[in-house]
Amino acid sequence: MTTLDFPRTSRRLQAERLHGQAALLDAQTLRYQVFSSEFGAQLNGAEAGLDHDEFDAYCSHIGVRDLDNGMLVATTRLLDSHAARSLGRFYSEGEFSLHGLAELSAPILEIGRTCVHPGYRNGATIAVLWSALADALNQGGYRYLMGCASIPMRDGGIQAQAIMQRLRERYMSTDLLQAKPKHPLPALESPGNVIAQPPPLLKAYLRLGAKICGEPCWDPDFQVADVFILLKRDELCPRYARHFKAAV
């Protein structure tokens, strides 16, 4: 468990493993609040104000809690190779055909359902969440981190198309793994003068050194374009390696 204390004018945030049903409900509640309000996602458990699916029982869950009010303000879930075999697949395989996955013989950790409360979207919160992820990577000896990062599609895909133009130029790599979307984005003529920034979490993955391994997948339930990312641990960007402590 990692605690970072900031000056009194800042929040006191703590990263933690989410054990037990009550902690999992906190994570599922936060996920519902973020995904339903921001993406208009169609979620399992919506009638109870929760986001849950079959993967939750196979994943480990981590989060960030505000020590001053007890709120869970960020969360993500982790699925490793062993648990994925028990389940039958990684979550990402529901959206992508992952060519080369079997050849990645080293341990793999998949990250997913990452979300941060709107009032806590800053570098401090992400750094604390990354510290918990670093602990998980280090303890499990994982060499690869993979998962999906989402781009909103409420504008019909114009933003996603503009972001993908930038990503193809700087961050595309299919040397280790090629992710082919099962539901590619619909063809769209986007204006040439559109400037769009990647969403904060996608930007954070790219800053860590992650690459995208193919074109995005259209997820109609979440109304997003999902981009598959792969991070090789020994290629972690040195500038951000401090967030991963002994994991590098």
PDB file of C-alpha atoms in Angstrom:
ATOM      1  CA  MET A   1       0.000   0.000   0.000  1.00  0.00           C
ATOM      2  CA  THR A   2       1.330   3.425  -0.959  1.00  0.00           C
ATOM      3  CA  THR A   3       0.456   6.730   0.677  1.00  0.00           C
ATOM      4  CA  LEU A   4       1.438  10.089  -0.787  1.00  0.00           C
ATOM      5  CA  ASP A   5       0.933  13.092   1.458  1.00  0.00           C
ATOM      6  CA  PHE A   6       0.632  16.484  -0.219  1.00  0.00           C
ATOM      7  CA  PRO A   7       0.517  19.953   1.356  1.00  0.00           C
ATOM      8  CA  ARG A   8      -2.610  20.773   3.318  1.00  0.00           C
ATOM      9  CA  THR A   9      -4.026  22.626   0.345  1.00  0.00           C
ATOM     10  CA  SER A  10      -3.908  19.359  -1.611  1.00  0.00           C
ATOM     11  CA  ARG A  11      -5.673  16.065  -1.107  1.00  0.00           C
ATOM     12  CA  ARG A  12      -4.212  13.103   0.709  1.00  0.00           C
ATOM     13  CA  LEU A  13      -4.490  10.161  -1.660  1.00  0.00           C
ATOM     14  CA  GLN A  14      -3.778   6.510  -1.011  1.00  0.00           C
ATOM     15  CA  ALA A  15      -3.378   3.661  -3.486  1.00  0.00           C
ATOM     16  CA  GLU A  16      -4.777   0.342  -2.363  1.00  0.00           C
ATOM     17  CA  ARG A  17      -5.672  -3.155  -3.463  1.00  0.00           C
ATOM     18  CA  LEU A  18      -9.439  -3.494  -3.424  1.00  0.00           C
ATOM     19  CA  HIS A  19     -10.207  -6.650  -1.463  1.00  0.00           C
ATOM     20  CA  GLY A  20     -13.650  -7.851  -0.483  1.00  0.00           C
ATOM     21  CA  GLN A  21     -17.148  -7.271  -1.778  1.00  0.00           C
ATOM     22  CA  ALA A  22     -17.576  -3.778  -0.294  1.00  0.00           C
ATOM     23  CA  ALA A  23     -14.428  -2.477  -2.007  1.00  0.00           C
ATOM     24  CA  LEU A  24     -15.439  -4.079  -5.299  1.00  0.00           C
ATOM     25  CA  LEU A  25     -18.860  -2.414  -5.058  1.00  0.00           C
ATOM     26  CA  ASP A  26     -17.090   0.932  -4.578  1.00  0.00           C
ATOM     27  CA  ALA A  27     -15.170   0.314  -7.820  1.00  0.00           C
ATOM     28  CA  GLN A  28     -18.251  -0.813  -9.726  1.00  0.00           C
ATOM     29  CA  THR A  29     -20.170   2.237  -8.503  1.00  0.00           C
ATOM     30  CA  LEU A  30     -17.430   4.635  -9.613  1.00  0.00           C
ATOM     31  CA  ARG A  31     -17.204   2.895 -12.977  1.00  0.00           C
ATOM     32  CA  TYR A  32     -20.940   3.233 -13.468  1.00  0.00           C
ATOM     33  CA  GLN A  33     -20.914   6.917 -12.548  1.00  0.00           C
ATOM     34  CA  VAL A  34     -18.109   7.730 -14.976  1.00  0.00           C
ATOM     35  CA  PHE A  35     -19.045   5.497 -17.895  1.00  0.00           C
ATOM     36  CA  SER A  36     -22.781   6.186 -17.840  1.00  0.00           C
ATOM     37  CA  SER A  37     -22.531   9.954 -17.379  1.00  0.00           C
ATOM     38  CA  GLU A  38     -19.657  10.614 -19.780  1.00  0.00           C
ATOM     39  CA  PHE A  39     -20.143   7.968 -22.449  1.00  0.00           C
ATOM     40  CA  GLY A  40     -23.811   7.071 -22.083  1.00  0.00           C
ATOM     41  CA  ALA A  41     -22.657   3.454 -21.844  1.00  0.00           C
ATOM     42  CA  GLN A  42     -25.123   0.573 -21.714  1.00  0.00           C
ATOM     43  CA  LEU A  43     -23.903  -1.266 -18.611  1.00  0.00           C
ATOM     44  CA  ASN A  44     -24.667  -4.503 -16.852  1.00  0.00           C
ATOM     45  CA  GLY A  45     -25.994  -3.651 -13.395  1.00  0.00           C
ATOM     46  CA  ALA A  46     -27.292  -0.240 -14.397  1.00  0.00           C
ATOM     47  CA  GLU A  47     -30.515  -0.759 -12.451  1.00  0.00           C
ATOM     48  CA  ALA A  48     -28.439  -0.935  -9.257  1.00  0.00           C
ATOM     49  CA  GLY A  49     -26.082   1.883 -10.238  1.00  0.00           C
ATOM     50  CA  LEU A  50     -23.218  -0.533 -10.876  1.00  0.00           C
ATOM     51  CA  ASP A  51     -20.974  -1.591 -13.736  1.00  0.00           C
ATOM     52  CA  HIS A  52     -20.103  -5.276 -13.544  1.00  0.00           C
ATOM     53  CA  ASP A  53     -19.365  -8.151 -15.908  1.00  0.00           C
ATOM     54  CA  GLU A  54     -18.000 -11.699 -15.926  1.00  0.00           C
ATOM     55  CA  PHE A  55     -14.381 -10.494 -15.821  1.00  0.00           C
ATOM     56  CA  ASP A  56     -14.620  -8.851 -12.400  1.00  0.00           C
ATOM     57  CA  ALA A  57     -14.421 -12.173 -10.539  1.00  0.00           C
ATOM     58  CA  TYR A  58     -11.182 -13.109 -12.338  1.00  0.00           C
ATOM     59  CA  CYS A  59      -9.461  -9.735 -11.981  1.00  0.00           C
ATOM     60  CA  SER A  60      -7.575  -8.057  -9.207  1.00  0.00           C
ATOM     61  CA  HIS A  61      -8.754  -4.515  -8.548  1.00  0.00           C
ATOM     62  CA  ILE A  62      -6.773  -1.472  -7.453  1.00  0.00           C
ATOM     63  CA  GLY A  63      -7.857   2.048  -6.653  1.00  0.00           C
ATOM     64  CA  VAL A  64      -7.064   5.439  -5.201  1.00  0.00           C
ATOM     65  CA  ARG A  65      -8.885   6.684  -2.121  1.00  0.00           C
ATOM     66  CA  ASP A  66      -9.128  10.206  -0.718  1.00  0.00           C
ATOM     67  CA  LEU A  67      -8.127   9.832   2.926  1.00  0.00           C
ATOM     68  CA  ASP A  68      -9.984  12.962   3.955  1.00  0.00           C
ATOM     69  CA  ASN A  69     -13.438  11.797   2.879  1.00  0.00           C
ATOM     70  CA  GLY A  70     -12.978   8.061   2.294  1.00  0.00           C
ATOM     71  CA  MET A  71     -14.086   8.277  -1.359  1.00  0.00           C
ATOM     72  CA  LEU A  72     -12.731   5.920  -3.973  1.00  0.00           C
ATOM     73  CA  VAL A  73     -11.690   8.363  -6.714  1.00  0.00           C
ATOM     74  CA  ALA A  74      -9.914   6.147  -9.255  1.00  0.00           C
ATOM     75  CA  THR A  75      -9.882   2.481 -10.094  1.00  0.00           C
ATOM     76  CA  THR A  76      -8.688  -0.073 -12.609  1.00  0.00           C
ATOM     77  CA  ARG A  77      -8.719  -3.839 -12.845  1.00  0.00           C
ATOM     78  CA  LEU A  78      -5.971  -6.258 -13.803  1.00  0.00           C
ATOM     79  CA  LEU A  79      -6.228  -9.629 -15.539  1.00  0.00           C
ATOM     80  CA  ASP A  80      -3.092 -11.758 -15.819  1.00  0.00           C
ATOM     81  CA  SER A  81      -2.263 -14.580 -18.192  1.00  0.00           C
ATOM     82  CA  HIS A  82      -3.181 -17.331 -15.726  1.00  0.00           C
ATOM     83  CA  ALA A  83      -6.600 -15.878 -14.954  1.00  0.00           C
ATOM     84  CA  ALA A  84      -7.240 -15.235 -18.645  1.00  0.00           C
ATOM     85  CA  ARG A  85      -6.605 -18.902 -19.393  1.00  0.00           C
ATOM     86  CA  SER A  86      -9.094 -19.895 -16.693  1.00  0.00           C
ATOM     87  CA  LEU A  87     -11.653 -17.491 -18.147  1.00  0.00           C
ATOM     88  CA  GLY A  88     -10.875 -18.462 -21.732  1.00  0.00           C
ATOM     89  CA  ARG A  89      -9.653 -15.110 -23.037  1.00  0.00           C
ATOM     90  CA  PHE A  90      -8.429 -11.644 -22.257  1.00  0.00           C
ATOM     91  CA  TYR A  91     -11.035  -8.875 -22.309  1.00  0.00           C
ATOM     92  CA  SER A  92      -9.332  -7.292 -25.323  1.00  0.00           C
ATOM     93  CA  GLU A  93      -9.907 -10.440 -27.364  1.00  0.00           C
ATOM     94  CA  GLY A  94     -13.615  -9.651 -27.371  1.00  0.00           C
ATOM     95  CA  GLU A  95     -12.827  -6.603 -29.509  1.00  0.00           C
ATOM     96  CA  PHE A  96      -9.626  -7.528 -31.328  1.00  0.00           C
ATOM     97  CA  SER A  97      -8.012 -10.497 -33.027  1.00  0.00           C
ATOM     98  CA  LEU A  98      -4.591 -10.390 -31.394  1.00  0.00           C
ATOM     99  CA  HIS A  99      -2.092 -11.849 -33.840  1.00  0.00           C
ATOM    100  CA  GLY A 100       1.178 -12.644 -32.081  1.00  0.00           C
ATOM    101  CA  LEU A 101      -0.287 -12.908 -28.582  1.00  0.00           C
ATOM    102  CA  ALA A 102       0.673 -16.581 -28.256  1.00  0.00           C
ATOM    103  CA  GLU A 103       4.283 -15.720 -29.117  1.00  0.00           C
ATOM    104  CA  LEU A 104       4.546 -13.310 -26.164  1.00  0.00           C
ATOM    105  CA  SER A 105       5.733 -16.061 -23.857  1.00  0.00           C
ATOM    106  CA  ALA A 106       6.565 -13.728 -20.963  1.00  0.00           C
ATOM    107  CA  PRO A 107       3.883 -12.989 -18.342  1.00  0.00           C
ATOM    108  CA  ILE A 108       1.262 -10.474 -19.471  1.00  0.00           C
ATOM    109  CA  LEU A 109      -0.952  -8.190 -17.418  1.00  0.00           C
ATOM    110  CA  GLU A 110      -4.066  -6.666 -18.976  1.00  0.00           C
ATOM    111  CA  ILE A 111      -5.395  -3.388 -17.619  1.00  0.00           C
ATOM    112  CA  GLY A 112      -9.001  -2.350 -18.107  1.00  0.00           C
ATOM    113  CA  ARG A 113     -12.055  -0.422 -16.901  1.00  0.00           C
ATOM    114  CA  THR A 114      -9.777   2.417 -15.778  1.00  0.00           C
ATOM    115  CA  CYS A 115     -11.614   5.530 -14.635  1.00  0.00           C
ATOM    116  CA  VAL A 116     -11.032   8.602 -12.498  1.00  0.00           C
ATOM    117  CA  HIS A 117     -13.636  10.731 -10.743  1.00  0.00           C
ATOM    118  CA  PRO A 118     -14.035  14.045 -12.658  1.00  0.00           C
ATOM    119  CA  GLY A 119     -12.981  16.080  -9.622  1.00  0.00           C
ATOM    120  CA  TYR A 120      -9.671  14.215  -9.326  1.00  0.00           C
ATOM    121  CA  ARG A 121      -8.344  14.202 -12.862  1.00  0.00           C
ATOM    122  CA  ASN A 122      -4.848  15.480 -12.344  1.00  0.00           C
ATOM    123  CA  GLY A 123      -1.277  14.248 -12.335  1.00  0.00           C
ATOM    124  CA  ALA A 124      -1.305  13.479  -8.615  1.00  0.00           C
ATOM    125  CA  THR A 125      -4.183  11.019  -8.857  1.00  0.00           C
ATOM    126  CA  ILE A 126      -2.715   9.252 -11.889  1.00  0.00           C
ATOM    127  CA  ALA A 127       0.697   9.023 -10.189  1.00  0.00           C
ATOM    128  CA  VAL A 128      -0.832   7.339  -7.138  1.00  0.00           C
ATOM    129  CA  LEU A 129      -2.784   4.907  -9.331  1.00  0.00           C
ATOM    130  CA  TRP A 130       0.388   4.140 -11.285  1.00  0.00           C
ATOM    131  CA  SER A 131       2.181   3.358  -8.006  1.00  0.00           C
ATOM    132  CA  ALA A 132      -0.334   0.591  -7.303  1.00  0.00           C
ATOM    133  CA  LEU A 133       0.019  -0.683 -10.854  1.00  0.00           C
ATOM    134  CA  ALA A 134       3.804  -0.674 -10.396  1.00  0.00           C
ATOM    135  CA  ASP A 135       3.462  -2.854  -7.316  1.00  0.00           C
ATOM    136  CA  ALA A 136       1.342  -5.332  -9.272  1.00  0.00           C
ATOM    137  CA  LEU A 137       3.792  -5.422 -12.182  1.00  0.00           C
ATOM    138  CA  ASN A 138       6.746  -5.893  -9.874  1.00  0.00           C
ATOM    139  CA  GLN A 139       5.204  -8.574  -7.695  1.00  0.00           C
ATOM    140  CA  GLY A 140       4.003 -10.616 -10.666  1.00  0.00           C
ATOM    141  CA  GLY A 141       7.133 -10.210 -12.766  1.00  0.00           C
ATOM    142  CA  TYR A 142       5.095  -9.160 -15.798  1.00  0.00           C
ATOM    143  CA  ARG A 143       6.987  -8.080 -18.907  1.00  0.00           C
ATOM    144  CA  TYR A 144       4.033  -6.744 -20.873  1.00  0.00           C
ATOM    145  CA  LEU A 145       1.115  -4.497 -20.020  1.00  0.00           C
ATOM    146  CA  MET A 146      -1.732  -4.373 -22.493  1.00  0.00           C
ATOM    147  CA  GLY A 147      -5.309  -3.185 -22.719  1.00  0.00           C
ATOM    148  CA  CYS A 148      -7.793  -0.864 -24.403  1.00  0.00           C
ATOM    149  CA  ALA A 149      -7.908   2.910 -24.172  1.00  0.00           C
ATOM    150  CA  SER A 150     -11.098   4.666 -25.213  1.00  0.00           C
ATOM    151  CA  ILE A 151     -11.841   7.689 -27.399  1.00  0.00           C
ATOM    152  CA  PRO A 152     -15.403   9.106 -27.162  1.00  0.00           C
ATOM    153  CA  MET A 153     -17.549   8.777 -30.288  1.00  0.00           C
ATOM    154  CA  ARG A 154     -20.410  11.118 -29.402  1.00  0.00           C
ATOM    155  CA  ASP A 155     -19.406  13.406 -32.266  1.00  0.00           C
ATOM    156  CA  GLY A 156     -19.850  10.576 -34.741  1.00  0.00           C
ATOM    157  CA  GLY A 157     -16.156   9.725 -34.851  1.00  0.00           C
ATOM    158  CA  ILE A 158     -14.583  12.970 -36.032  1.00  0.00           C
ATOM    159  CA  GLN A 159     -12.416  13.269 -32.912  1.00  0.00           C
ATOM    160  CA  ALA A 160     -11.393   9.601 -33.096  1.00  0.00           C
ATOM    161  CA  GLN A 161     -10.363   9.948 -36.750  1.00  0.00           C
ATOM    162  CA  ALA A 162      -8.287  13.041 -36.000  1.00  0.00           C
ATOM    163  CA  ILE A 163      -6.576  11.410 -33.018  1.00  0.00           C
ATOM    164  CA  MET A 164      -5.824   8.264 -35.006  1.00  0.00           C
ATOM    165  CA  GLN A 165      -4.066  10.306 -37.677  1.00  0.00           C
ATOM    166  CA  ARG A 166      -1.602  11.480 -35.036  1.00  0.00           C
ATOM    167  CA  LEU A 167      -1.244   8.078 -33.413  1.00  0.00           C
ATOM    168  CA  ARG A 168      -0.425   6.322 -36.688  1.00  0.00           C
ATOM    169  CA  GLU A 169       2.464   8.710 -37.287  1.00  0.00           C
ATOM    170  CA  ARG A 170       4.114   8.452 -33.856  1.00  0.00           C
ATOM    171  CA  TYR A 171       2.864   5.487 -31.857  1.00  0.00           C
ATOM    172  CA  MET A 172       1.877   2.658 -34.222  1.00  0.00           C
ATOM    173  CA  SER A 173       3.889  -0.569 -33.859  1.00  0.00           C
ATOM    174  CA  THR A 174       2.905  -4.074 -34.932  1.00  0.00           C
ATOM    175  CA  ASP A 175       6.319  -5.712 -34.502  1.00  0.00           C
ATOM    176  CA  LEU A 176       5.302  -7.757 -31.456  1.00  0.00           C
ATOM    177  CA  LEU A 177       1.552  -7.928 -31.822  1.00  0.00           C
ATOM    178  CA  GLN A 178      -1.050  -6.900 -34.370  1.00  0.00           C
ATOM    179  CA  ALA A 179      -4.541  -6.036 -33.136  1.00  0.00           C
ATOM    180  CA  LYS A 180      -7.217  -6.299 -35.812  1.00  0.00           C
ATOM    181  CA  PRO A 181     -10.551  -4.785 -34.722  1.00  0.00           C
ATOM    182  CA  LYS A 182     -13.588  -7.041 -34.968  1.00  0.00           C
ATOM    183  CA  HIS A 183     -15.757  -3.960 -35.493  1.00  0.00           C
ATOM    184  CA  PRO A 184     -13.690  -1.332 -37.349  1.00  0.00           C
ATOM    185  CA  LEU A 185     -14.797   2.283 -37.238  1.00  0.00           C
ATOM    186  CA  PRO A 186     -17.199   3.257 -39.993  1.00  0.00           C
ATOM    187  CA  ALA A 187     -15.571   5.091 -42.885  1.00  0.00           C
ATOM    188  CA  LEU A 188     -15.741   8.823 -42.289  1.00  0.00           C
ATOM    189  CA  GLU A 189     -14.541  11.847 -44.184  1.00  0.00           C
ATOM    190  CA  SER A 190     -13.146  14.074 -41.435  1.00  0.00           C
ATOM    191  CA  PRO A 191     -12.270  17.744 -41.997  1.00  0.00           C
ATOM    192  CA  GLY A 192      -8.549  18.286 -42.428  1.00  0.00           C
ATOM    193  CA  ASN A 193      -8.446  21.166 -39.947  1.00  0.00           C
ATOM    194  CA  VAL A 194      -9.714  19.182 -36.917  1.00  0.00           C
ATOM    195  CA  ILE A 195      -7.275  19.225 -33.998  1.00  0.00           C
ATOM    196  CA  ALA A 196      -8.011  16.738 -31.234  1.00  0.00           C
ATOM    197  CA  GLN A 197      -6.038  15.736 -28.169  1.00  0.00           C
ATOM    198  CA  PRO A 198      -5.979  12.098 -26.996  1.00  0.00           C
ATOM    199  CA  PRO A 199      -8.064  11.526 -23.848  1.00  0.00           C
ATOM    200  CA  PRO A 200      -6.046  11.825 -20.615  1.00  0.00           C
ATOM    201  CA  LEU A 201      -5.704   8.089 -19.937  1.00  0.00           C
ATOM    202  CA  LEU A 202      -4.642   7.281 -23.488  1.00  0.00           C
ATOM    203  CA  LYS A 203      -2.158  10.137 -23.311  1.00  0.00           C
ATOM    204  CA  ALA A 204      -0.828   8.750 -20.019  1.00  0.00           C
ATOM    205  CA  TYR A 205      -0.240   5.303 -21.537  1.00  0.00           C
ATOM    206  CA  LEU A 206       1.597   6.846 -24.489  1.00  0.00           C
ATOM    207  CA  ARG A 207       3.796   8.906 -22.189  1.00  0.00           C
ATOM    208  CA  LEU A 208       4.763   5.728 -20.353  1.00  0.00           C
ATOM    209  CA  GLY A 209       6.029   4.309 -23.637  1.00  0.00           C
ATOM    210  CA  ALA A 210       3.039   2.272 -24.831  1.00  0.00           C
ATOM    211  CA  LYS A 211       2.465   1.656 -28.529  1.00  0.00           C
ATOM    212  CA  ILE A 212      -0.785   1.105 -30.368  1.00  0.00           C
ATOM    213  CA  CYS A 213      -0.933  -2.127 -32.322  1.00  0.00           C
ATOM    214  CA  GLY A 214      -3.583  -1.454 -34.939  1.00  0.00           C
ATOM    215  CA  GLU A 215      -6.737   0.396 -35.882  1.00  0.00           C
ATOM    216  CA  PRO A 216      -9.441   1.113 -33.261  1.00  0.00           C
ATOM    217  CA  CYS A 217     -12.520  -0.983 -32.560  1.00  0.00           C
ATOM    218  CA  TRP A 218     -16.023   0.502 -32.361  1.00  0.00           C
ATOM    219  CA  ASP A 219     -17.664  -0.381 -29.041  1.00  0.00           C
ATOM    220  CA  PRO A 220     -21.353   0.521 -29.389  1.00  0.00           C
ATOM    221  CA  ASP A 221     -22.197  -0.318 -25.760  1.00  0.00           C
ATOM    222  CA  PHE A 222     -19.763   2.325 -24.509  1.00  0.00           C
ATOM    223  CA  GLN A 223     -20.057   4.624 -27.547  1.00  0.00           C
ATOM    224  CA  VAL A 224     -16.268   4.755 -27.853  1.00  0.00           C
ATOM    225  CA  ALA A 225     -13.477   3.821 -30.199  1.00  0.00           C
ATOM    226  CA  ASP A 226     -11.134   1.474 -28.343  1.00  0.00           C
ATOM    227  CA  VAL A 227      -7.433   1.582 -29.169  1.00  0.00           C
ATOM    228  CA  PHE A 228      -5.330  -1.449 -28.242  1.00  0.00           C
ATOM    229  CA  ILE A 229      -2.111  -0.512 -26.420  1.00  0.00           C
ATOM    230  CA  LEU A 230       0.946  -2.612 -25.554  1.00  0.00           C
ATOM    231  CA  LEU A 231       3.726  -1.576 -23.181  1.00  0.00           C
ATOM    232  CA  LYS A 232       6.926  -3.598 -22.938  1.00  0.00           C
ATOM    233  CA  ARG A 233       8.188  -3.062 -19.421  1.00  0.00           C
ATOM    234  CA  ASP A 234      11.844  -2.723 -20.324  1.00  0.00           C
ATOM    235  CA  GLU A 235      10.926   0.018 -22.828  1.00  0.00           C
ATOM    236  CA  LEU A 236       9.197   2.161 -20.220  1.00  0.00           C
ATOM    237  CA  CYS A 237       9.902   5.846 -20.778  1.00  0.00           C
ATOM    238  CA  PRO A 238      12.676   6.845 -18.292  1.00  0.00           C
ATOM    239  CA  ARG A 239      10.978  10.173 -17.587  1.00  0.00           C
ATOM    240  CA  TYR A 240       7.995   8.339 -16.077  1.00  0.00           C
ATOM    241  CA  ALA A 241       9.779   5.280 -14.703  1.00  0.00           C
ATOM    242  CA  ARG A 242       9.814   6.787 -11.211  1.00  0.00           C
ATOM    243  CA  HIS A 243       6.082   6.098 -10.989  1.00  0.00           C
ATOM    244  CA  PHE A 244       6.898   2.434 -11.459  1.00  0.00           C
ATOM    245  CA  LYS A 245       9.627   2.241  -8.802  1.00  0.00           C
ATOM    246  CA  ALA A 246      11.225  -1.236  -8.717  1.00  0.00           C
ATOM    247  CA  ALA A 247       8.974  -2.501 -11.486  1.00  0.00           C
ATOM    248  CA  VAL A 248      11.455  -1.357 -14.137  1.00  0.00           C
TER     249      VAL A 248
END
